[in-house]
Every structure is written in C-alpha cells, then in structure tokens.
Coordinates of C-alpha atoms in Angstrom, one line a residue:
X1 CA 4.8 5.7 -8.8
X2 CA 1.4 5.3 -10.2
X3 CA 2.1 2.0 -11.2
X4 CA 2.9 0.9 -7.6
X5 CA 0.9 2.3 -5.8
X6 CA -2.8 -0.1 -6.4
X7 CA -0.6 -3.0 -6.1
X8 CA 0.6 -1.8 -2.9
X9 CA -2.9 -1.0 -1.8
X10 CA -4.3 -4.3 -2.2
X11 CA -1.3 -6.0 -0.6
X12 CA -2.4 -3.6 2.3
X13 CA -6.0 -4.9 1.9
X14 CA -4.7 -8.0 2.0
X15 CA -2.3 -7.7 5.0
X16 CA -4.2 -5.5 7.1
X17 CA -7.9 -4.3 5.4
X18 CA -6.7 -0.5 6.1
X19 CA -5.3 2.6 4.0
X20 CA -5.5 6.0 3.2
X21 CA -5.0 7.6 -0.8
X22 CA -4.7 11.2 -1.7
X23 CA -3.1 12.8 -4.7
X24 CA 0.1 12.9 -2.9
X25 CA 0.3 9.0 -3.4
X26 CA -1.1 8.2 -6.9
X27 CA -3.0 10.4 -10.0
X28 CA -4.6 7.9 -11.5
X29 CA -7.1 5.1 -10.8
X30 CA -6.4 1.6 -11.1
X31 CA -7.5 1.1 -14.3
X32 CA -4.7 3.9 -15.5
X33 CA -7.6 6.8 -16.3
X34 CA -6.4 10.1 -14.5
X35 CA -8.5 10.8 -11.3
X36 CA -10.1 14.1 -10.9
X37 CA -10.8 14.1 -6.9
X38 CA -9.3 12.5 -3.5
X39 CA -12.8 11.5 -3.5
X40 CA -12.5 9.8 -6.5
X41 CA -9.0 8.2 -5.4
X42 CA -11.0 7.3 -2.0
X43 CA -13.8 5.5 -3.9
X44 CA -11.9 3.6 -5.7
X45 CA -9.5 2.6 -2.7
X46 CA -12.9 1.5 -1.2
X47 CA -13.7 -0.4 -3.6
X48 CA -10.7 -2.4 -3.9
X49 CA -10.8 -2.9 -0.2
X50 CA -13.9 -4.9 -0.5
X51 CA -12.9 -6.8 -3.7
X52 CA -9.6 -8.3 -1.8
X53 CA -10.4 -11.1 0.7
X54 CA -9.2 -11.1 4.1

C-alpha cells in the first residue's frame, strides 16, 4: 500500500488541494524512509501539497 499511497495523495493535490494521512494509510514517507510520527506523515503530506500545482 505504501507504494500507492503518495501517488494517490498528489493526484488528490492535484484534483482537489485537500487530504488527511495517518499511519493507518501509509508507514513510510515518500522518499520510502519509514516515518516515526503522524506528524511526520502530516509534514510531509504538507509539503507535497504545496509542491503540486493547482
């Protein structure tokens, strides 16, 4: 699922520049290192989110 889920997330950005990330989605960031928080997993969602254009 991991390697679904940060494609999915900026096709989301993309579509409708919302989502929401937790461990129950995805354990790893999008550069495949595990994550270590929902924080961690939020940053990074955050990130993306202002990297994809609308």
């Amino acid at each position: 699922m991991d390697d679904v889920t940060w494609p999915l997330l900026r096709r989301a950005a993309r579509i409708t520049g919302a989502s929401r990330i937790g461990f129950e989605d995805v354990l790893t960031l999008p550069d495949g290192q595990p994550a270590h928080s929902n924080a961690q997993l939020y940053q990074a969602d955050w990130r993306l989110m202002q990297e994809v254009p609308l």
